[in-house]
Structure formats: structure tokens, C-alpha cells
Amino acid sequence: DAKTTQPNSMESNEEEPVHLPCNHSTISGTDYIHWYRQLPSQGPEYVIHGLTSNVNNRMASLAIAEDRKSSTLILHRATLRDAAVYYCILRPLEAFNKFYFGSGTKLNVKP
Amino acid sequence: NAGVMQNPRHLVRRRGQEARLRCSPMKGHSHVYWYRQLPEEGLKFMVYLQKENIIDESGMPKERFSAEFPKEGPSILRIQQVVRGDSAAYFCASSLLVGDTEAFFGQGTRLTVV
């Protein structure tokens, strides 16, 4: 049921920016784009979400393509604590939190 | 303000036994969701409950699995007559409103069936 496509894994150096891509070509007009991450042996943690405009918060930035068929999660300065699996998820506006997690992108951060 | 609390963190059951997983949502949250995560896979939705009501159980196996969220006390996910294939991490999440953009997850219960 996952409606998003992400690379299986990515690698980054500490203190450098990281761009995590997500394709969602079948997105509908009322689907929100959510990002969660899961640290080892932990439950998922909310990162950011958006609908049409780019979004920034203390954790990350979300860049959404103009046609909304893709988005990119940006970690401005990766730290070792950012090593996790990052999930890009679509959630319909009217729906409750029934997320389709997919396989996500495993981010490895090198010191 | 405690987050979503799940217990136990680890549970070992022999085949055929019953497993009871508990989830206390964040204070004031009345919407609870259960997810299952098999090794090396993403989380899969199981059930969505509000106080005393099951709203959506489309992800629950038809047999042996049940969930409740009573008026008082935690939400319970119950697995009867466990089999090896039930071994997984079970996560509970809660939200204040049904349409909240952020769901808060617990640390999960890791069930091992031997």
C-alpha cells in the first residue's frame, strides 16, 4: 500500500547537509506529505509535514516539487544522532493517522 | 508530560500462549493506533481505536488478534495462541485529535515467540 518510493540507503558525513528524496507520483490534491524517522530500537518520531509549500522547523526542511510528485527532506547539518530510517508517507487530509510506512531510507552518518 | 508508554518492552511467549501488550497514550489523547513491524520491514497499520470503540481494524489478522481501549486504563492488544510468525515489534501511537498531523509513538513491545 505504500505510495511513495525512496532509496534504500544513503550515506552522509557528519556536519554536512543531507538531501533525502521521495517520489510520490500518484499523490492526490488532498494528500499531506509526512516524514517520520525511526532510530534503532525506537518508535517512529515525527520530523515534518507539508502540503504544497516548503516547510522549515527546528529539525529539518521539506522541499516540495511544484507538481507535488516528489519531495526532499533536508537535514542541514547531519549529526551521528541523525542516523535512522527515514520514512516518507502520504496521508489524506480527511484520514486519521493510518500511515503506510514503506521501507524508508536508511541514513548512515559517518564521523 | 510522559510520552506514549508501552509495556512490557520485551515479551517472550511459547507457541500457543497468549500475549497481552499494553499502551498508555499521552495524557489527554483519546486516539490510539497499533502498528506491527516485522524484522527489516516498515511498520504496518493494524487497528485504530477511540475510547471504547474500534474505528478501523482493517490491518488486523482475522483470527487470534483483538484490541480494546476501555474507558479507563490502557489500550490492550491481545494475541491468542501465538505462533512464531507473530514475533515482531508492536508499536502504539496516540494523537489528541483524529486529524492531527503528528502522531506520537511509544518505544514498542518486542514479542518473541519460541
PDB file of C-alpha atoms in Angstrom:
ATOM      1  CA  ASP A   1       0.000   0.000   0.000  1.00  0.00           C
ATOM      2  CA  ALA A   2       2.988   2.307   0.179  1.00  0.00           C
ATOM      3  CA  LYS A   3       2.518   5.090  -2.335  1.00  0.00           C
ATOM      4  CA  THR A   4       5.997   6.511  -2.062  1.00  0.00           C
ATOM      5  CA  THR A   5       9.390   5.481  -3.424  1.00  0.00           C
ATOM      6  CA  GLN A   6      12.620   6.125  -1.548  1.00  0.00           C
ATOM      7  CA  PRO A   7      16.206   4.933  -1.959  1.00  0.00           C
ATOM      8  CA  ASN A   8      17.008   2.023   0.321  1.00  0.00           C
ATOM      9  CA  SER A   9      20.033   3.685   1.878  1.00  0.00           C
ATOM     10  CA  MET A  10      22.133   6.837   1.840  1.00  0.00           C
ATOM     11  CA  GLU A  11      25.351   7.895   3.449  1.00  0.00           C
ATOM     12  CA  SER A  12      26.458  11.277   4.706  1.00  0.00           C
ATOM     13  CA  ASN A  13      29.375  12.821   6.505  1.00  0.00           C
ATOM     14  CA  GLU A  14      28.856  14.448   9.854  1.00  0.00           C
ATOM     15  CA  GLU A  15      28.226  18.204   9.773  1.00  0.00           C
ATOM     16  CA  GLU A  16      27.264  18.100   6.088  1.00  0.00           C
ATOM     17  CA  PRO A  17      23.784  18.625   4.645  1.00  0.00           C
ATOM     18  CA  VAL A  18      21.720  15.606   3.632  1.00  0.00           C
ATOM     19  CA  HIS A  19      19.006  15.536   0.985  1.00  0.00           C
ATOM     20  CA  LEU A  20      16.638  12.582   1.253  1.00  0.00           C
ATOM     21  CA  PRO A  21      14.438  12.203  -1.842  1.00  0.00           C
ATOM     22  CA  CYS A  22      10.936  10.776  -2.101  1.00  0.00           C
ATOM     23  CA  ASN A  23       8.813  10.137  -5.185  1.00  0.00           C
ATOM     24  CA  HIS A  24       5.036  10.126  -4.878  1.00  0.00           C
ATOM     25  CA  SER A  25       3.765  10.374  -8.428  1.00  0.00           C
ATOM     26  CA  THR A  26       0.218   9.243  -7.541  1.00  0.00           C
ATOM     27  CA  ILE A  27      -0.309  11.876  -4.858  1.00  0.00           C
ATOM     28  CA  SER A  28      -3.775  13.392  -4.782  1.00  0.00           C
ATOM     29  CA  GLY A  29      -4.600  17.014  -4.198  1.00  0.00           C
ATOM     30  CA  THR A  30      -5.541  16.497  -0.557  1.00  0.00           C
ATOM     31  CA  ASP A  31      -2.661  14.248   0.485  1.00  0.00           C
ATOM     32  CA  TYR A  32      -0.271  15.612   3.081  1.00  0.00           C
ATOM     33  CA  ILE A  33       3.392  14.618   2.863  1.00  0.00           C
ATOM     34  CA  HIS A  34       4.735  13.443   6.201  1.00  0.00           C
ATOM     35  CA  TRP A  35       8.238  12.456   7.226  1.00  0.00           C
ATOM     36  CA  TYR A  36       8.967  10.283  10.210  1.00  0.00           C
ATOM     37  CA  ARG A  37      12.231   8.744  11.295  1.00  0.00           C
ATOM     38  CA  GLN A  38      12.986   5.683  13.351  1.00  0.00           C
ATOM     39  CA  LEU A  39      16.161   5.474  15.365  1.00  0.00           C
ATOM     40  CA  PRO A  40      17.487   1.994  16.191  1.00  0.00           C
ATOM     41  CA  SER A  41      15.251   0.165  18.671  1.00  0.00           C
ATOM     42  CA  GLN A  42      12.913   3.144  18.941  1.00  0.00           C
ATOM     43  CA  GLY A  43       9.442   4.020  17.777  1.00  0.00           C
ATOM     44  CA  PRO A  44       8.983   6.382  14.829  1.00  0.00           C
ATOM     45  CA  GLU A  45       9.399  10.064  15.530  1.00  0.00           C
ATOM     46  CA  TYR A  46       7.669  12.889  13.668  1.00  0.00           C
ATOM     47  CA  VAL A  47      10.023  15.046  11.626  1.00  0.00           C
ATOM     48  CA  ILE A  48       7.992  17.370   9.435  1.00  0.00           C
ATOM     49  CA  HIS A  49       4.992  17.567   7.149  1.00  0.00           C
ATOM     50  CA  GLY A  50       3.712  19.751   4.335  1.00  0.00           C
ATOM     51  CA  LEU A  51       1.037  20.119   1.695  1.00  0.00           C
ATOM     52  CA  THR A  52       2.215  22.423  -1.086  1.00  0.00           C
ATOM     53  CA  SER A  53       4.699  24.956   0.235  1.00  0.00           C
ATOM     54  CA  ASN A  54       8.183  24.306   1.528  1.00  0.00           C
ATOM     55  CA  VAL A  55       8.350  23.955   5.291  1.00  0.00           C
ATOM     56  CA  ASN A  56      11.018  24.522   7.900  1.00  0.00           C
ATOM     57  CA  ASN A  57      11.202  23.507  11.528  1.00  0.00           C
ATOM     58  CA  ARG A  58      13.921  23.020  14.093  1.00  0.00           C
ATOM     59  CA  MET A  59      14.683  19.520  12.872  1.00  0.00           C
ATOM     60  CA  ALA A  60      14.631  19.796   9.101  1.00  0.00           C
ATOM     61  CA  SER A  61      13.291  21.412   5.954  1.00  0.00           C
ATOM     62  CA  LEU A  62      10.865  19.940   3.479  1.00  0.00           C
ATOM     63  CA  ALA A  63      11.083  20.937  -0.158  1.00  0.00           C
ATOM     64  CA  ILE A  64       8.028  20.006  -2.229  1.00  0.00           C
ATOM     65  CA  ALA A  65       8.146  19.979  -6.020  1.00  0.00           C
ATOM     66  CA  GLU A  66       5.769  22.300  -7.807  1.00  0.00           C
ATOM     67  CA  ASP A  67       3.780  19.368  -9.220  1.00  0.00           C
ATOM     68  CA  ARG A  68       3.908  17.657  -5.788  1.00  0.00           C
ATOM     69  CA  LYS A  69       5.065  14.396  -7.350  1.00  0.00           C
ATOM     70  CA  SER A  70       8.248  14.438  -5.325  1.00  0.00           C
ATOM     71  CA  SER A  71       9.690  15.950  -2.186  1.00  0.00           C
ATOM     72  CA  THR A  72      13.021  16.191  -0.418  1.00  0.00           C
ATOM     73  CA  LEU A  73      13.773  16.139   3.273  1.00  0.00           C
ATOM     74  CA  ILE A  74      16.778  18.288   4.077  1.00  0.00           C
ATOM     75  CA  LEU A  75      18.868  17.876   7.193  1.00  0.00           C
ATOM     76  CA  HIS A  76      21.042  20.955   7.216  1.00  0.00           C
ATOM     77  CA  ARG A  77      23.911  19.558   9.291  1.00  0.00           C
ATOM     78  CA  ALA A  78      23.845  15.836   9.859  1.00  0.00           C
ATOM     79  CA  THR A  79      24.938  14.533  13.229  1.00  0.00           C
ATOM     80  CA  LEU A  80      25.604  10.985  14.346  1.00  0.00           C
ATOM     81  CA  ARG A  81      22.264  11.091  16.156  1.00  0.00           C
ATOM     82  CA  ASP A  82      20.502  11.559  12.821  1.00  0.00           C
ATOM     83  CA  ALA A  83      21.399   8.020  11.748  1.00  0.00           C
ATOM     84  CA  ALA A  84      17.994   6.401  11.337  1.00  0.00           C
ATOM     85  CA  VAL A  85      15.485   5.083   8.853  1.00  0.00           C
ATOM     86  CA  TYR A  86      13.540   7.954   7.304  1.00  0.00           C
ATOM     87  CA  TYR A  87      10.024   7.337   6.076  1.00  0.00           C
ATOM     88  CA  CYS A  88       8.165   9.488   3.565  1.00  0.00           C
ATOM     89  CA  ILE A  89       4.410   8.976   3.988  1.00  0.00           C
ATOM     90  CA  LEU A  90       1.282  10.313   2.307  1.00  0.00           C
ATOM     91  CA  ARG A  91      -1.738  10.988   4.457  1.00  0.00           C
ATOM     92  CA  PRO A  92      -5.100  12.043   3.057  1.00  0.00           C
ATOM     93  CA  LEU A  93      -6.484  15.243   4.532  1.00  0.00           C
ATOM     94  CA  GLU A  94      -9.608  13.580   5.877  1.00  0.00           C
ATOM     95  CA  ALA A  95      -7.931  10.472   7.207  1.00  0.00           C
ATOM     96  CA  PHE A  96      -6.790   9.575  10.652  1.00  0.00           C
ATOM     97  CA  ASN A  97      -3.212   8.570  11.283  1.00  0.00           C
ATOM     98  CA  LYS A  98      -3.279   5.378   9.253  1.00  0.00           C
ATOM     99  CA  PHE A  99       0.202   5.623   7.827  1.00  0.00           C
ATOM    100  CA  TYR A 100       1.706   3.447   5.100  1.00  0.00           C
ATOM    101  CA  PHE A 101       5.338   3.332   6.096  1.00  0.00           C
ATOM    102  CA  GLY A 102       7.054   1.563   3.214  1.00  0.00           C
ATOM    103  CA  SER A 103      10.694   0.556   3.565  1.00  0.00           C
ATOM    104  CA  GLY A 104      12.155   4.012   4.072  1.00  0.00           C
ATOM    105  CA  THR A 105      15.727   5.231   3.575  1.00  0.00           C
ATOM    106  CA  LYS A 106      18.367   4.084   5.993  1.00  0.00           C
ATOM    107  CA  LEU A 107      20.689   7.026   6.610  1.00  0.00           C
ATOM    108  CA  ASN A 108      24.195   6.297   7.752  1.00  0.00           C
ATOM    109  CA  VAL A 109      26.207   9.247   9.102  1.00  0.00           C
ATOM    110  CA  LYS A 110      29.973   8.928   9.099  1.00  0.00           C
ATOM    111  CA  PRO A 111      32.100  10.823  11.627  1.00  0.00           C
TER     112      PRO A 111
ATOM    113  CA  ASN B   1       4.485  15.037  30.473  1.00  0.00           C
ATOM    114  CA  ALA B   2       5.157  11.393  29.798  1.00  0.00           C
ATOM    115  CA  GLY B   3       5.046  10.179  26.243  1.00  0.00           C
ATOM    116  CA  VAL B   4       3.283   7.083  24.985  1.00  0.00           C
ATOM    117  CA  MET B   5       4.110   4.257  27.350  1.00  0.00           C
ATOM    118  CA  GLN B   6       4.197   0.671  26.233  1.00  0.00           C
ATOM    119  CA  ASN B   7       4.810  -2.358  28.365  1.00  0.00           C
ATOM    120  CA  PRO B   8       6.374  -4.699  28.518  1.00  0.00           C
ATOM    121  CA  ARG B   9       9.301  -3.637  26.344  1.00  0.00           C
ATOM    122  CA  HIS B  10      10.204  -7.240  25.699  1.00  0.00           C
ATOM    123  CA  LEU B  11       7.912 -10.252  25.890  1.00  0.00           C
ATOM    124  CA  VAL B  12       8.768 -13.891  25.321  1.00  0.00           C
ATOM    125  CA  ARG B  13       5.979 -16.392  24.815  1.00  0.00           C
ATOM    126  CA  ARG B  14       5.918 -20.051  23.917  1.00  0.00           C
ATOM    127  CA  ARG B  15       3.853 -21.141  20.946  1.00  0.00           C
ATOM    128  CA  GLY B  16       0.206 -21.464  21.935  1.00  0.00           C
ATOM    129  CA  GLN B  17       0.361 -18.963  24.806  1.00  0.00           C
ATOM    130  CA  GLU B  18      -1.363 -15.610  24.936  1.00  0.00           C
ATOM    131  CA  ALA B  19       0.388 -12.263  24.622  1.00  0.00           C
ATOM    132  CA  ARG B  20      -1.022  -9.046  26.082  1.00  0.00           C
ATOM    133  CA  LEU B  21       0.560  -5.779  25.049  1.00  0.00           C
ATOM    134  CA  ARG B  22      -0.341  -2.559  26.842  1.00  0.00           C
ATOM    135  CA  CYS B  23      -0.302   1.012  25.654  1.00  0.00           C
ATOM    136  CA  SER B  24      -0.961   4.125  27.685  1.00  0.00           C
ATOM    137  CA  PRO B  25      -1.422   7.086  25.349  1.00  0.00           C
ATOM    138  CA  MET B  26      -0.159  10.542  26.052  1.00  0.00           C
ATOM    139  CA  LYS B  27      -2.204  12.460  28.604  1.00  0.00           C
ATOM    140  CA  GLY B  28      -5.406  13.740  27.076  1.00  0.00           C
ATOM    141  CA  HIS B  29      -5.089  11.678  23.894  1.00  0.00           C
ATOM    142  CA  SER B  30      -8.131   9.613  23.048  1.00  0.00           C
ATOM    143  CA  HIS B  31      -6.994   8.209  19.686  1.00  0.00           C
ATOM    144  CA  VAL B  32      -4.797   5.124  19.690  1.00  0.00           C
ATOM    145  CA  TYR B  33      -3.219   3.253  16.768  1.00  0.00           C
ATOM    146  CA  TRP B  34      -1.398  -0.050  16.753  1.00  0.00           C
ATOM    147  CA  TYR B  35       1.288  -0.972  14.224  1.00  0.00           C
ATOM    148  CA  ARG B  36       3.364  -4.093  13.698  1.00  0.00           C
ATOM    149  CA  GLN B  37       6.917  -4.171  12.389  1.00  0.00           C
ATOM    150  CA  LEU B  38       8.456  -7.376  11.157  1.00  0.00           C
ATOM    151  CA  PRO B  39      12.268  -7.561  11.059  1.00  0.00           C
ATOM    152  CA  GLU B  40      13.812  -5.397   8.333  1.00  0.00           C
ATOM    153  CA  GLU B  41      10.414  -4.059   7.256  1.00  0.00           C
ATOM    154  CA  GLY B  42       8.419  -0.879   7.700  1.00  0.00           C
ATOM    155  CA  LEU B  43       5.547  -0.551  10.124  1.00  0.00           C
ATOM    156  CA  LYS B  44       2.166  -1.928   9.096  1.00  0.00           C
ATOM    157  CA  PHE B  45      -1.069  -0.446  10.400  1.00  0.00           C
ATOM    158  CA  MET B  46      -3.209  -2.813  12.427  1.00  0.00           C
ATOM    159  CA  VAL B  47      -6.023  -1.009  14.203  1.00  0.00           C
ATOM    160  CA  TYR B  48      -7.309   2.428  15.203  1.00  0.00           C
ATOM    161  CA  LEU B  49      -9.311   2.854  18.392  1.00  0.00           C
ATOM    162  CA  GLN B  50     -11.003   5.614  20.286  1.00  0.00           C
ATOM    163  CA  LYS B  51     -12.208   5.215  23.847  1.00  0.00           C
ATOM    164  CA  GLU B  52     -14.435   2.118  23.941  1.00  0.00           C
ATOM    165  CA  ASN B  53     -14.664   1.948  20.137  1.00  0.00           C
ATOM    166  CA  ILE B  54     -12.796   0.221  17.346  1.00  0.00           C
ATOM    167  CA  ILE B  55     -12.827   2.609  14.404  1.00  0.00           C
ATOM    168  CA  ASP B  56     -10.745   0.762  11.832  1.00  0.00           C
ATOM    169  CA  GLU B  57      -9.354  -2.746  12.198  1.00  0.00           C
ATOM    170  CA  SER B  58      -8.587  -3.311   8.548  1.00  0.00           C
ATOM    171  CA  GLY B  59      -4.982  -4.259   9.301  1.00  0.00           C
ATOM    172  CA  MET B  60      -5.745  -6.811  11.998  1.00  0.00           C
ATOM    173  CA  PRO B  61      -5.427 -10.506  11.203  1.00  0.00           C
ATOM    174  CA  LYS B  62      -8.869 -12.067  11.193  1.00  0.00           C
ATOM    175  CA  GLU B  63      -8.085 -14.637  13.852  1.00  0.00           C
ATOM    176  CA  ARG B  64      -6.321 -14.629  17.224  1.00  0.00           C
ATOM    177  CA  PHE B  65      -5.805 -10.852  17.344  1.00  0.00           C
ATOM    178  CA  SER B  66      -8.009  -8.405  19.223  1.00  0.00           C
ATOM    179  CA  ALA B  67      -7.687  -4.884  20.567  1.00  0.00           C
ATOM    180  CA  GLU B  68      -9.526  -2.754  23.055  1.00  0.00           C
ATOM    181  CA  PHE B  69      -9.315   0.720  24.526  1.00  0.00           C
ATOM    182  CA  PRO B  70     -11.536   0.814  27.608  1.00  0.00           C
ATOM    183  CA  LYS B  71     -12.962   3.897  29.228  1.00  0.00           C
ATOM    184  CA  GLU B  72     -10.398   3.555  31.999  1.00  0.00           C
ATOM    185  CA  GLY B  73      -6.921   2.141  31.629  1.00  0.00           C
ATOM    186  CA  PRO B  74      -4.565   1.412  28.793  1.00  0.00           C
ATOM    187  CA  SER B  75      -5.252   0.068  25.349  1.00  0.00           C
ATOM    188  CA  ILE B  76      -4.600  -3.659  25.072  1.00  0.00           C
ATOM    189  CA  LEU B  77      -3.513  -5.641  22.030  1.00  0.00           C
ATOM    190  CA  ARG B  78      -4.182  -9.312  22.643  1.00  0.00           C
ATOM    191  CA  ILE B  79      -2.751 -12.170  20.636  1.00  0.00           C
ATOM    192  CA  GLN B  80      -4.108 -15.603  21.417  1.00  0.00           C
ATOM    193  CA  GLN B  81      -2.314 -18.871  20.675  1.00  0.00           C
ATOM    194  CA  VAL B  82       0.810 -17.146  19.436  1.00  0.00           C
ATOM    195  CA  VAL B  83       2.849 -18.626  16.584  1.00  0.00           C
ATOM    196  CA  ARG B  84       6.441 -17.970  15.521  1.00  0.00           C
ATOM    197  CA  GLY B  85       5.227 -15.630  12.784  1.00  0.00           C
ATOM    198  CA  ASP B  86       3.816 -13.273  15.420  1.00  0.00           C
ATOM    199  CA  SER B  87       7.354 -12.414  16.505  1.00  0.00           C
ATOM    200  CA  ALA B  88       7.697  -8.714  15.755  1.00  0.00           C
ATOM    201  CA  ALA B  89       7.858  -5.267  17.286  1.00  0.00           C
ATOM    202  CA  TYR B  90       4.445  -3.842  18.087  1.00  0.00           C
ATOM    203  CA  PHE B  91       4.151  -0.073  18.284  1.00  0.00           C
ATOM    204  CA  CYS B  92       1.389   2.029  19.683  1.00  0.00           C
ATOM    205  CA  ALA B  93       0.788   5.655  18.725  1.00  0.00           C
ATOM    206  CA  SER B  94      -1.615   8.248  20.017  1.00  0.00           C
ATOM    207  CA  SER B  95      -2.933  11.614  18.926  1.00  0.00           C
ATOM    208  CA  LEU B  96      -5.047  14.295  20.515  1.00  0.00           C
ATOM    209  CA  LEU B  97      -7.338  14.773  17.540  1.00  0.00           C
ATOM    210  CA  VAL B  98      -8.213  12.372  14.751  1.00  0.00           C
ATOM    211  CA  GLY B  99      -6.828  14.695  12.128  1.00  0.00           C
ATOM    212  CA  ASP B 100      -3.686  15.657  13.997  1.00  0.00           C
ATOM    213  CA  THR B 101      -0.665  15.945  11.784  1.00  0.00           C
ATOM    214  CA  GLU B 102       1.594  14.382  14.360  1.00  0.00           C
ATOM    215  CA  ALA B 103       1.185  11.010  15.992  1.00  0.00           C
ATOM    216  CA  PHE B 104       3.330  10.149  18.981  1.00  0.00           C
ATOM    217  CA  PHE B 105       4.763   6.650  19.069  1.00  0.00           C
ATOM    218  CA  GLY B 106       5.820   4.554  22.012  1.00  0.00           C
ATOM    219  CA  GLN B 107       9.063   2.615  22.126  1.00  0.00           C
ATOM    220  CA  GLY B 108       7.336  -0.611  21.225  1.00  0.00           C
ATOM    221  CA  THR B 109       6.989  -4.101  22.603  1.00  0.00           C
ATOM    222  CA  ARG B 110       9.256  -6.705  21.078  1.00  0.00           C
ATOM    223  CA  LEU B 111       7.466 -10.024  21.078  1.00  0.00           C
ATOM    224  CA  THR B 112       9.475 -13.192  20.637  1.00  0.00           C
ATOM    225  CA  VAL B 113       7.666 -16.486  20.220  1.00  0.00           C
ATOM    226  CA  VAL B 114       9.776 -19.545  20.993  1.00  0.00           C
TER     227      VAL B 114
END
